[in-house]
XYZ file of C-alpha atoms in Angstrom:
716
model
C 127.635 113.041 86.448
C 124.927 110.572 84.658
C 123.820 107.264 86.384
C 122.264 106.294 84.151
C 125.509 106.249 81.810
C 127.267 104.278 83.797
C 124.655 101.663 84.471
C 124.426 101.381 81.024
C 128.081 101.423 79.268
C 127.896 100.167 75.322
C 132.318 99.099 75.834
C 134.364 98.345 79.109
C 138.064 98.609 79.780
C 139.062 96.578 83.148
C 142.074 98.530 84.348
C 144.565 96.452 85.873
C 143.446 93.154 84.741
C 145.956 90.573 85.648
C 146.147 86.544 86.065
C 146.789 87.381 89.347
C 144.175 88.697 91.199
C 140.543 86.819 91.362
C 138.984 90.086 91.664
C 139.661 90.592 87.812
C 139.145 86.980 86.788
C 135.361 87.054 88.148
C 134.870 90.613 86.695
C 136.385 89.370 82.801
C 134.264 85.850 83.263
C 130.910 87.732 84.782
C 131.030 90.483 81.516
C 131.669 87.008 78.840
C 128.322 85.132 80.758
C 126.056 87.305 81.940
C 125.674 88.591 78.125
C 127.914 91.911 77.668
C 127.345 92.325 73.902
C 130.551 95.503 73.619
C 134.468 94.935 73.775
C 135.767 94.743 76.593
C 139.451 95.623 76.556
C 141.919 94.679 78.827
C 144.863 97.150 80.805
C 147.724 96.164 82.327
C 150.958 97.842 82.087
C 153.164 95.081 81.249
C 150.935 94.797 78.565
C 151.307 91.862 76.653
C 148.515 88.515 77.090
C 145.656 88.191 79.782
C 142.861 86.417 79.975
C 144.066 84.778 77.277
C 143.958 87.644 75.297
C 146.250 90.763 74.209
C 146.241 93.496 76.574
C 146.525 96.977 76.649
C 150.282 99.015 78.199
C 147.391 101.828 79.151
C 143.839 103.617 78.194
C 145.859 105.619 75.684
C 146.513 102.592 73.573
C 142.685 101.599 73.165
C 141.837 101.401 70.273
C 138.179 102.389 70.477
C 136.584 105.056 72.864
C 135.334 103.487 76.163
C 132.600 104.218 78.066
C 133.851 102.245 81.541
C 137.102 102.023 83.483
C 136.766 99.547 85.698
C 140.233 100.407 87.933
C 141.396 97.835 89.739
C 145.069 98.939 89.706
C 146.331 100.046 93.319
C 145.343 102.926 95.369
C 148.458 105.405 94.676
C 148.092 104.772 91.371
C 143.883 105.129 90.932
C 143.817 109.204 90.621
C 146.647 108.525 87.501
C 143.577 106.673 85.616
C 140.678 109.101 85.915
C 143.720 111.931 84.903
C 144.246 109.797 81.735
C 140.975 108.885 80.886
C 139.534 111.985 81.452
C 141.888 112.916 78.975
C 140.357 111.065 76.808
C 137.261 111.882 77.384
C 135.902 108.665 79.869
C 133.435 109.990 82.157
C 132.005 107.016 84.307
C 134.009 104.963 86.287
C 134.214 102.155 88.742
C 136.365 101.988 91.424
C 136.858 98.457 92.999
C 140.531 99.380 94.686
C 140.451 99.625 98.605
C 143.122 102.214 100.822
C 140.836 105.099 100.449
C 138.428 106.659 102.931
C 137.933 103.631 105.086
C 141.988 103.157 105.879
C 142.687 105.880 108.233
C 144.066 109.639 107.204
C 145.835 109.273 103.956
C 143.576 107.185 102.668
C 140.740 110.183 102.889
C 143.444 112.399 102.014
C 143.538 109.891 98.108
C 139.413 110.045 98.410
C 138.915 113.941 98.483
C 141.766 114.543 95.876
C 139.431 111.953 93.652
C 136.238 113.354 94.556
C 137.431 117.235 94.244
C 138.508 115.788 90.414
C 135.487 113.795 89.501
C 133.429 117.456 90.135
C 136.581 119.637 88.359
C 135.747 116.582 85.141
C 132.246 116.251 85.871
C 133.248 112.401 86.036
C 130.609 109.999 87.056
C 132.718 107.231 90.018
C 130.934 104.378 91.839
C 133.212 103.314 94.293
C 136.146 103.230 95.484
C 136.394 100.363 97.369
C 133.868 98.620 95.994
C 132.523 95.624 93.667
C 131.424 96.706 90.737
C 127.394 96.633 89.716
C 124.996 93.834 88.226
C 122.722 95.601 85.837
C 120.747 92.355 85.504
C 118.283 93.778 83.079
C 120.337 94.779 80.769
C 123.015 91.909 80.806
C 125.817 94.487 81.938
C 127.770 92.670 84.895
C 131.244 94.095 85.606
C 131.169 93.088 88.958
C 134.018 92.377 91.188
C 132.767 89.240 92.040
C 131.550 85.260 91.441
C 127.572 85.486 90.234
C 125.737 82.374 91.867
C 123.334 80.945 88.728
C 121.228 81.267 87.204
C 120.894 85.164 87.187
C 117.322 85.343 87.836
C 116.332 89.219 85.613
C 113.078 90.512 87.599
C 112.786 94.277 88.490
C 114.139 94.390 92.682
C 116.665 96.701 92.345
C 119.158 96.608 94.906
C 121.347 98.837 96.916
C 123.880 97.358 99.110
C 126.071 99.865 101.506
C 128.399 96.375 102.460
C 130.313 94.193 99.466
C 130.406 91.839 101.421
C 126.831 90.972 101.895
C 126.351 91.128 97.870
C 126.896 87.278 97.058
C 124.695 86.357 100.432
C 121.739 88.928 99.105
C 122.536 87.547 95.343
C 122.550 83.710 96.416
C 119.328 84.372 99.053
C 116.978 86.076 95.995
C 118.198 82.931 94.265
C 116.506 80.475 96.091
C 113.751 82.576 96.593
C 113.331 82.990 93.513
C 113.443 86.576 93.230
C 114.846 88.485 90.291
C 116.743 91.386 90.326
C 116.925 94.425 87.929
C 120.420 96.065 89.439
C 122.174 95.201 92.616
C 124.832 97.838 93.111
C 127.743 97.501 95.407
C 128.401 101.152 96.865
C 131.913 101.418 98.462
C 133.057 104.798 100.026
C 130.204 106.884 97.705
C 132.793 109.251 96.860
C 131.196 110.361 94.100
C 127.679 108.551 93.898
C 126.325 108.372 96.363
C 122.928 105.928 97.254
C 119.884 108.676 96.465
C 121.883 109.453 92.965
C 121.755 105.315 92.411
C 117.533 105.257 93.857
C 116.586 108.733 92.221
C 117.897 106.179 89.023
C 115.736 103.337 90.002
C 112.855 105.578 90.070
C 112.783 106.955 86.963
C 114.170 102.933 85.833
C 110.865 101.016 83.675
C 113.171 97.576 85.367
C 112.667 98.324 88.330
C 109.407 97.975 90.614
C 111.123 97.435 94.189
C 113.827 99.194 95.697
C 115.730 97.092 98.228
C 118.458 98.893 100.320
C 121.542 97.670 102.712
C 122.232 100.942 104.806
C 125.095 101.380 107.041
C 124.252 104.894 107.757
C 122.403 107.422 105.971
C 125.033 110.229 104.676
C 122.258 113.255 103.806
C 118.824 113.418 105.243
C 117.658 115.485 103.241
C 118.530 114.010 99.792
C 117.173 110.499 101.408
C 114.145 112.435 102.187
C 113.755 113.864 98.942
C 113.861 110.738 97.024
C 111.981 108.276 98.754
C 109.190 110.398 98.599
C 109.737 110.559 94.735
C 109.822 106.711 95.097
C 106.478 106.697 97.256
C 104.416 109.122 94.446
C 105.482 106.809 91.605
C 104.692 103.896 93.767
C 107.922 102.004 93.779
C 107.708 100.774 97.406
C 112.055 101.069 99.146
C 112.503 98.416 101.763
C 115.356 99.217 103.933
C 117.339 97.458 106.911
C 119.372 99.761 108.504
C 121.626 98.710 110.809
C 123.875 99.954 113.506
C 120.793 100.251 116.495
C 122.257 102.323 118.957
C 122.193 102.004 122.866
C 119.771 105.398 123.291
C 121.468 108.632 123.377
C 120.551 111.698 125.456
C 120.868 115.004 122.963
C 119.942 116.815 126.268
C 120.177 115.972 129.667
C 118.195 118.442 131.288
C 114.835 117.532 129.338
C 113.099 113.937 129.972
C 112.612 113.794 126.217
C 115.913 114.205 125.463
C 116.578 110.955 126.988
C 113.661 109.292 125.117
C 114.429 110.082 121.831
C 117.692 107.976 120.874
C 119.551 108.452 117.023
C 117.103 104.885 116.135
C 114.169 106.245 116.844
C 114.602 109.003 115.048
C 115.803 107.098 112.013
C 112.536 104.697 112.980
C 110.202 107.890 112.437
C 111.875 109.709 109.657
C 111.327 106.030 107.478
C 108.066 105.556 108.410
C 107.029 109.278 107.291
C 108.820 109.025 104.436
C 107.237 105.342 103.551
C 110.070 103.054 103.858
C 110.002 100.028 105.017
C 111.929 99.002 107.575
C 113.117 95.322 108.040
C 115.258 93.593 110.784
C 116.860 91.028 108.598
C 118.539 90.137 105.453
C 115.789 87.835 104.617
C 113.131 90.198 105.709
C 114.577 92.889 103.026
C 114.618 89.952 99.454
C 111.525 88.832 100.677
C 108.926 91.815 102.042
C 110.858 93.284 98.480
C 109.872 89.870 96.534
C 106.241 90.836 97.258
C 105.599 94.105 96.786
C 107.241 93.449 93.064
C 104.677 90.077 92.593
C 101.499 91.566 93.364
C 102.156 95.555 94.192
C 99.557 97.643 96.015
C 97.367 95.845 98.705
C 94.173 97.589 99.288
C 93.667 96.854 102.678
C 93.897 95.055 105.486
C 90.950 92.421 106.199
C 92.581 89.016 104.673
C 90.878 86.082 104.065
C 93.530 82.749 104.697
C 93.224 79.595 102.857
C 94.847 77.014 104.053
C 95.971 72.638 104.644
C 96.738 72.958 108.017
C 95.583 73.553 111.484
C 98.581 74.727 113.326
C 99.119 76.810 110.704
C 96.392 78.264 111.040
C 96.734 79.608 114.504
C 100.121 80.388 113.843
C 98.813 82.772 111.121
C 96.207 84.312 113.747
C 98.500 84.944 116.034
C 101.069 87.039 113.639
C 98.332 88.538 112.146
C 97.513 90.741 115.286
C 101.018 91.249 115.113
C 100.845 93.134 112.162
C 97.635 94.905 112.659
C 96.339 92.806 109.939
C 92.721 91.823 110.630
C 90.892 88.080 109.312
C 87.090 89.236 109.436
C 84.735 85.965 109.458
C 83.827 84.839 106.045
C 79.644 86.386 104.529
C 77.066 84.168 104.343
C 76.880 83.516 100.923
C 80.674 82.405 100.976
C 80.148 80.205 104.281
C 77.707 77.962 102.665
C 80.033 77.903 99.512
C 83.085 76.575 100.941
C 80.551 74.320 103.009
C 79.905 72.349 99.715
C 84.098 72.409 99.030
C 85.360 71.694 102.172
C 85.217 68.035 103.750
C 82.327 67.329 106.375
C 84.469 66.908 109.537
C 86.273 70.556 108.694
C 85.303 73.983 109.646
C 84.527 76.845 107.569
C 86.272 80.008 109.394
C 88.691 81.912 108.825
C 91.594 81.076 108.733
C 90.018 78.314 106.361
C 91.598 75.035 106.679
C 90.834 72.629 104.182
C 91.890 69.644 106.234
C 94.483 67.144 104.827
C 92.429 65.332 102.531
C 94.177 68.087 99.554
C 95.932 64.983 99.662
C 93.610 62.747 98.496
C 90.992 66.007 95.879
C 94.246 67.824 94.855
C 91.697 69.870 93.806
C 90.167 71.472 96.788
C 92.767 74.173 97.708
C 92.310 75.383 94.392
C 88.025 75.627 94.306
C 88.294 76.466 98.073
C 90.506 79.571 97.017
C 88.126 80.435 94.556
C 85.474 80.947 97.477
C 87.087 82.890 99.529
C 88.789 85.266 96.146
C 84.620 86.363 95.684
C 84.182 87.234 99.145
C 83.121 91.170 99.425
C 84.709 90.794 102.894
C 88.842 90.463 101.842
C 90.858 93.098 100.898
C 93.502 90.302 100.226
C 93.825 86.568 99.968
C 96.897 84.343 101.990
C 96.900 81.367 100.297
C 99.249 78.419 101.665
C 100.888 76.844 99.292
C 104.356 76.263 97.971
C 106.282 74.810 94.835
C 107.184 70.789 93.998
C 110.109 70.119 95.805
C 111.280 66.961 93.549
C 110.096 66.373 89.877
C 107.608 62.696 90.368
C 108.225 59.728 87.607
C 105.191 61.518 85.886
C 105.414 65.903 86.194
C 102.499 66.380 83.720
C 99.448 66.092 86.200
C 102.147 68.223 88.818
C 102.410 71.003 85.784
C 98.419 70.832 85.331
C 97.498 71.312 88.677
C 100.098 74.326 88.844
C 98.710 75.889 86.087
C 94.950 75.602 87.241
C 96.092 76.966 90.559
C 97.524 79.309 89.023
C 94.975 80.660 86.585
C 92.631 81.057 89.358
C 95.091 83.433 91.259
C 95.370 85.431 88.036
C 91.908 86.236 87.767
C 91.024 86.221 91.433
C 89.053 89.431 92.270
C 91.220 90.192 94.949
C 95.102 90.067 95.024
C 96.585 86.510 96.466
C 99.829 86.275 98.819
C 101.274 82.466 98.180
C 103.123 81.885 101.275
C 105.151 78.503 102.072
C 104.906 76.952 105.949
C 108.487 77.008 106.147
C 111.499 79.086 104.922
C 113.434 76.569 102.623
C 115.065 77.414 99.264
C 112.485 76.740 95.434
C 114.276 74.267 94.128
C 114.928 73.925 90.479
C 111.795 71.729 89.679
C 109.754 73.849 90.974
C 111.464 76.753 89.814
C 110.572 75.205 86.068
C 107.020 74.324 87.368
C 106.818 78.248 88.645
C 108.198 79.816 85.188
C 105.710 77.324 83.215
C 103.188 77.546 84.883
C 102.975 81.211 85.555
C 102.483 80.223 89.627
C 103.041 83.909 91.030
C 106.568 84.698 93.674
C 106.128 82.301 96.848
C 106.666 84.090 100.504
C 109.189 82.186 102.420
C 107.595 80.918 105.757
C 104.511 81.683 107.095
C 106.950 83.924 110.353
C 108.519 86.274 107.063
C 105.467 85.685 104.568
C 103.255 87.637 107.519
C 105.876 90.239 108.035
C 106.067 91.050 104.569
C 102.136 91.207 104.014
C 101.676 93.344 106.986
C 104.526 95.811 105.737
C 103.479 95.524 101.969
C 99.425 96.883 103.696
C 101.202 99.388 105.037
C 103.263 100.948 102.162
C 99.937 100.683 100.154
C 98.351 102.879 102.924
C 101.281 105.108 102.626
C 101.773 105.414 98.996
C 97.596 106.313 98.496
C 97.987 108.807 101.536
C 100.861 110.502 99.814
C 99.058 110.421 95.766
C 95.716 112.128 97.697
C 98.107 114.295 99.540
C 99.904 115.538 95.977
C 96.547 115.905 94.357
C 95.615 119.644 93.787
C 92.029 118.824 93.324
C 91.882 117.618 96.993
C 94.297 120.868 98.160
C 97.109 118.338 98.863
C 99.530 120.288 97.801
C 100.024 122.351 100.488
C 100.517 119.318 103.149
C 102.980 117.881 100.854
C 105.149 120.883 101.153
C 105.245 120.973 104.519
C 105.280 117.367 104.537
C 108.539 117.544 102.236
C 109.813 120.620 104.293
C 110.024 118.478 107.176
C 112.057 115.077 106.001
C 113.902 118.237 103.359
C 115.467 119.998 105.946
C 114.220 123.013 104.124
C 115.075 126.797 105.185
C 112.315 127.269 108.079
C 110.145 130.444 107.122
C 111.310 133.761 108.191
C 112.646 134.983 111.606
C 109.002 134.975 113.901
C 108.640 138.028 116.465
C 108.811 135.936 119.744
C 112.358 134.541 117.866
C 113.874 138.421 117.123
C 112.493 138.802 121.106
C 114.562 135.929 121.898
C 117.489 137.129 120.454
C 120.157 135.852 122.989
C 118.156 133.500 124.778
C 120.822 130.662 126.578
C 120.719 128.001 128.343
C 117.656 126.093 130.022
C 114.664 128.140 130.894
C 112.606 127.076 133.864
C 109.051 127.030 134.123
C 108.199 130.279 134.907
C 109.274 131.927 131.492
C 109.154 128.677 130.179
C 105.087 128.913 130.453
C 105.338 132.811 129.837
C 106.593 131.749 126.544
C 104.264 129.064 125.458
C 101.162 131.471 126.785
C 102.485 134.135 124.220
C 101.942 131.350 121.964
C 98.483 130.569 122.808
C 98.899 127.291 124.161
C 97.037 126.517 127.772
C 99.290 126.836 130.691
C 97.925 126.293 134.098
C 97.936 129.186 135.674
C 100.761 130.315 138.258
C 102.197 133.825 140.395
C 106.173 134.090 141.001
C 106.527 134.985 144.854
C 109.764 135.896 147.029
C 107.921 135.405 150.583
C 105.730 133.602 152.493
C 103.021 135.899 152.976
C 102.685 136.586 148.970
C 102.678 132.862 149.085
C 100.252 132.232 150.982
C 98.070 135.485 149.602
C 98.594 133.793 145.912
C 97.449 130.348 147.482
C 94.204 132.167 148.614
C 93.182 133.729 145.213
C 93.404 130.395 142.855
C 91.499 128.743 146.188
C 93.338 125.475 147.965
C 94.248 123.164 147.135
C 97.878 124.802 145.744
C 101.028 123.705 144.450
C 103.979 125.414 145.061
C 106.995 125.002 143.212
C 111.007 126.004 142.961
C 111.566 129.089 140.714
C 114.910 128.367 140.469
C 116.748 128.501 136.995
C 118.484 126.181 135.372
C 116.985 122.587 137.209
C 115.407 120.299 134.650
C 113.678 118.230 137.294
C 112.904 120.129 139.849
C 111.101 117.232 141.729
C 114.831 114.883 142.015
C 115.987 118.266 144.610
C 113.043 118.660 146.177
C 111.582 121.425 144.790
C 108.035 120.728 144.684
C 105.034 119.899 147.247
C 101.467 119.187 146.142
C 98.100 119.321 147.170
C 98.759 121.851 150.272
C 94.845 122.738 151.679
C 95.450 125.339 154.041
C 98.327 129.286 154.537
C 100.208 127.214 157.234
C 100.735 124.073 154.917
C 101.573 126.890 151.986
C 104.268 128.519 154.275
C 105.492 124.873 155.295
C 106.038 124.294 151.826
C 107.565 127.621 150.849
C 110.339 127.224 154.440
C 111.466 123.207 152.442
C 111.667 124.119 149.181
C 113.864 127.593 149.911
C 115.599 125.262 152.237
C 116.235 122.522 149.862
C 117.431 124.711 147.157
C 120.488 126.666 149.715
C 118.201 129.716 150.116
C 116.763 129.966 146.700
C 113.738 132.401 147.458
C 111.288 132.292 144.794
C 108.752 130.870 143.795
C 106.052 129.261 142.001
C 102.243 129.058 143.559
C 99.755 126.883 141.183
C 96.231 125.853 141.520
C 96.291 121.747 142.317
C 95.219 120.011 138.964
C 93.893 116.387 139.705
C 92.813 113.779 137.348
C 93.020 113.071 133.972
C 95.706 111.491 131.379
C 99.208 112.991 132.049
C 100.880 113.522 128.105
C 104.684 114.120 127.962
C 105.213 116.630 124.641
C 108.769 117.031 124.248
C 110.479 118.483 120.751
C 114.287 117.548 120.821
C 117.100 118.706 117.914
C 118.593 115.905 116.375
C 122.002 116.026 114.549
C 120.791 114.564 111.636
C 117.217 114.431 110.838
C 116.311 118.669 112.353
C 113.648 119.184 115.133
C 111.295 116.236 116.682
C 108.318 115.505 118.171
C 107.883 112.734 121.114
C 104.338 112.207 122.413
C 103.909 110.028 125.498
C 102.770 109.370 128.597
C 103.652 111.741 130.864
C 104.315 112.584 134.561
C 106.278 110.528 136.650
C 105.818 107.224 134.032
C 107.953 109.246 131.373
C 111.041 106.745 132.187
C 109.311 103.963 133.397
C 107.611 103.509 130.767
C 109.263 105.166 127.989
C 105.837 105.124 125.850
C 106.403 107.488 123.176
C 105.185 107.801 119.699
C 108.017 110.885 117.617
C 107.170 112.155 114.339
C 109.691 114.173 112.207
C 108.337 118.242 112.250
C 106.775 120.110 110.889
C 103.711 117.963 111.840
C 99.774 118.749 111.416
C 96.967 117.813 113.633
C 96.127 114.515 111.887
C 99.529 112.613 112.421
C 99.480 114.296 115.715
C 95.979 112.133 116.060
C 98.125 109.506 114.478
C 100.775 108.934 116.730
C 98.623 109.480 120.016
C 97.111 105.903 118.845
C 100.389 104.378 118.197
C 101.138 104.429 122.027
C 100.682 101.497 124.101
C 98.469 103.476 126.886
C 96.703 104.971 124.447
C 93.661 103.024 125.659
C 93.755 105.604 128.718
C 92.827 108.445 126.454
C 90.453 106.528 125.487
C 88.914 106.610 128.942
C 88.809 102.634 130.451
C 86.631 102.174 133.228
C 84.829 104.383 133.468
C 87.688 107.538 133.061
C 86.394 110.233 130.797
C 87.974 109.974 127.226
C 89.853 112.544 126.335
C 88.667 115.071 123.167
C 91.986 113.399 120.964
C 91.058 116.291 118.315
C 91.195 119.125 120.766
C 95.062 117.233 122.031
C 95.673 117.092 118.629
C 95.111 120.761 118.170
C 97.460 122.627 120.957
C 100.652 119.329 120.401
C 100.754 120.597 116.697
C 100.561 124.342 117.456
C 103.758 123.948 120.324
C 105.130 122.148 117.666
C 104.956 124.478 115.156
C 105.973 126.910 117.986
C 108.600 125.896 118.546
C 110.003 125.471 114.802
C 109.495 129.030 114.932
C 112.028 129.249 118.154
C 114.801 128.560 115.264
C 118.256 127.392 114.601
C 119.624 128.058 118.521
C 116.770 126.365 120.379
C 118.068 122.635 121.396
C 114.292 121.108 123.225
C 110.959 122.724 124.301
C 109.234 120.437 126.738
C 105.675 119.871 128.288
C 105.488 117.254 131.485
C 102.519 116.757 131.977
C 100.460 118.359 129.237
C 96.702 117.322 131.663
C 94.410 115.779 129.208
C 90.533 116.002 130.957
C 88.256 115.153 128.590
C 88.024 118.433 125.587
C 90.421 120.413 128.563
C 94.369 120.608 127.249
C 97.070 122.525 130.426
C 100.271 122.861 130.671
C 101.317 122.528 133.775
C 104.828 122.396 133.425
C 107.612 123.177 131.087
C 111.016 123.579 130.230
C 113.010 125.650 127.393
C 116.874 124.385 126.493
C 119.382 126.524 123.840
C 121.630 125.558 122.536
C 124.702 128.236 122.483
């Protein structure tokens, strides 16, 4: 299969061309309008004249080689076209025709026949049920819907799992002056998949950024592979992934299953892969446009230059949301700006140069020049936008924007230009940008801050990926480990732990789960299994009061919900009474666990649950009784190392508790991360039958880390 050949044909046949079809009319018009230089052959079973030109009755009658067949025939006739084309040596096809897998059982059967035939004959097929593609970089546009003019050529590759949204994306990209290299409407992906196209775009010299609209990630392992390639190649992927569902429980027994929903796992996977996830089509186009314009950003310290105090306040608020820093200007910068900004202005970051810009048109540019040299700034955000309406004498406007463009081009740090609000760039504005070299303008402060924050985070991920991939730094092994997590690589050979667990079924309660964790070197609170009151009291006296008494009944996920836990027992009599109560609550189940009472510290949840698509997923968060109340967790796809776990802990809303608040003892995050990473690695070693492994709580007091309760669930 050759995706490169699919997108770069020298000749095209429109099969099923007819004057009665708007698809046919639009496809031919697009090819003629946007510069396709090769021959376009029209094929209609009746022959005659179509679209004002002679039509051939079949592909066999076309007198010259055909590189791409664009198929618009009825559903039942598609396979016949493929058979005829394959005999003639035609290897690439776009199938616009619908009525396949999206239309029910019979359609799915027909689509499966197409897929099988393509595999047998090495055919490259885009679709079915897709509009085709727009290779703007090469001027090749076999695309079945009208293309809004002008078609802006640029460096953003767009891949859509929705044909209906393609025109809207094109129109908005045009409105914001974002040029595309390639736009592909995927259809049903019977042969060519999203990941095939992404793979192509990673190697495509005309593409700098890849924008995806995803309804589903069909093959997580393959998606992970191409996303990793893109990250290492320095080509950001911006993705709008729809279908966010309510949190779904993967296992009813563990808290972790109730906290790890399908979309949460996708979110975690995309972050680990360095994919920028956005929430709107506007952010998809705007963020891709920004990254195509500025490339990687060196840091999160932003200097802001605006002509508006109100805008400065909005920017300050949104910078905090995005994790961006607005550091004070250096004394040298303040002194320089004091000579530029009017006396009634205030020199600070964000900088409001005041409305005096209406009198002194050079004010904004001179202030920008000063801020770009500040030693404590990584990038500058300039609030500006192209002019909307041409004045009677446009020459001064062109001169002003040319001067600003020069300053931006010569700046020692990247400059991101953002407009106040999201509006279309007019033809005059586009002309000014084109002639003066004034850079891409991000549409609106809200979208602009989101895009800058996303670009900064992607840049950090890209830098880290390069460092890990550098064999000199010893990062190759770490990359291999991360790639194994996100590409579904097979687990290592069966471990001793897994070998000992052959036949494990159902839910393992705390006693068996704790023993399993102890065998892996995970610190677990000591406990003693007892079968009567006398043994319970004896165990309590050995541990020393106070103690905890719990039921040891198997198959219970939440012992406290059924009266199976008693805390703070400080005497033999209290232990006896607690034992009787627990036994009665469990209908006569006599076995119980006695443990020393642990107080203070911070209680965490550490859970590993198997996601049906992405595999084992780690959740860390505040535990104990706060699990369902706060739902404060961070997720990672396994495998993970201690560094990744430590990073996850800092993402929690309750991270301040671990740092120590109101005199509390700070947690040794390195010690916590080491224990959690050990738990995650052990979960992986348990094999494919592990459904979930949960520690709740994992008690943290300074450098002391100890599991107080555990649960393991096995798949049938």
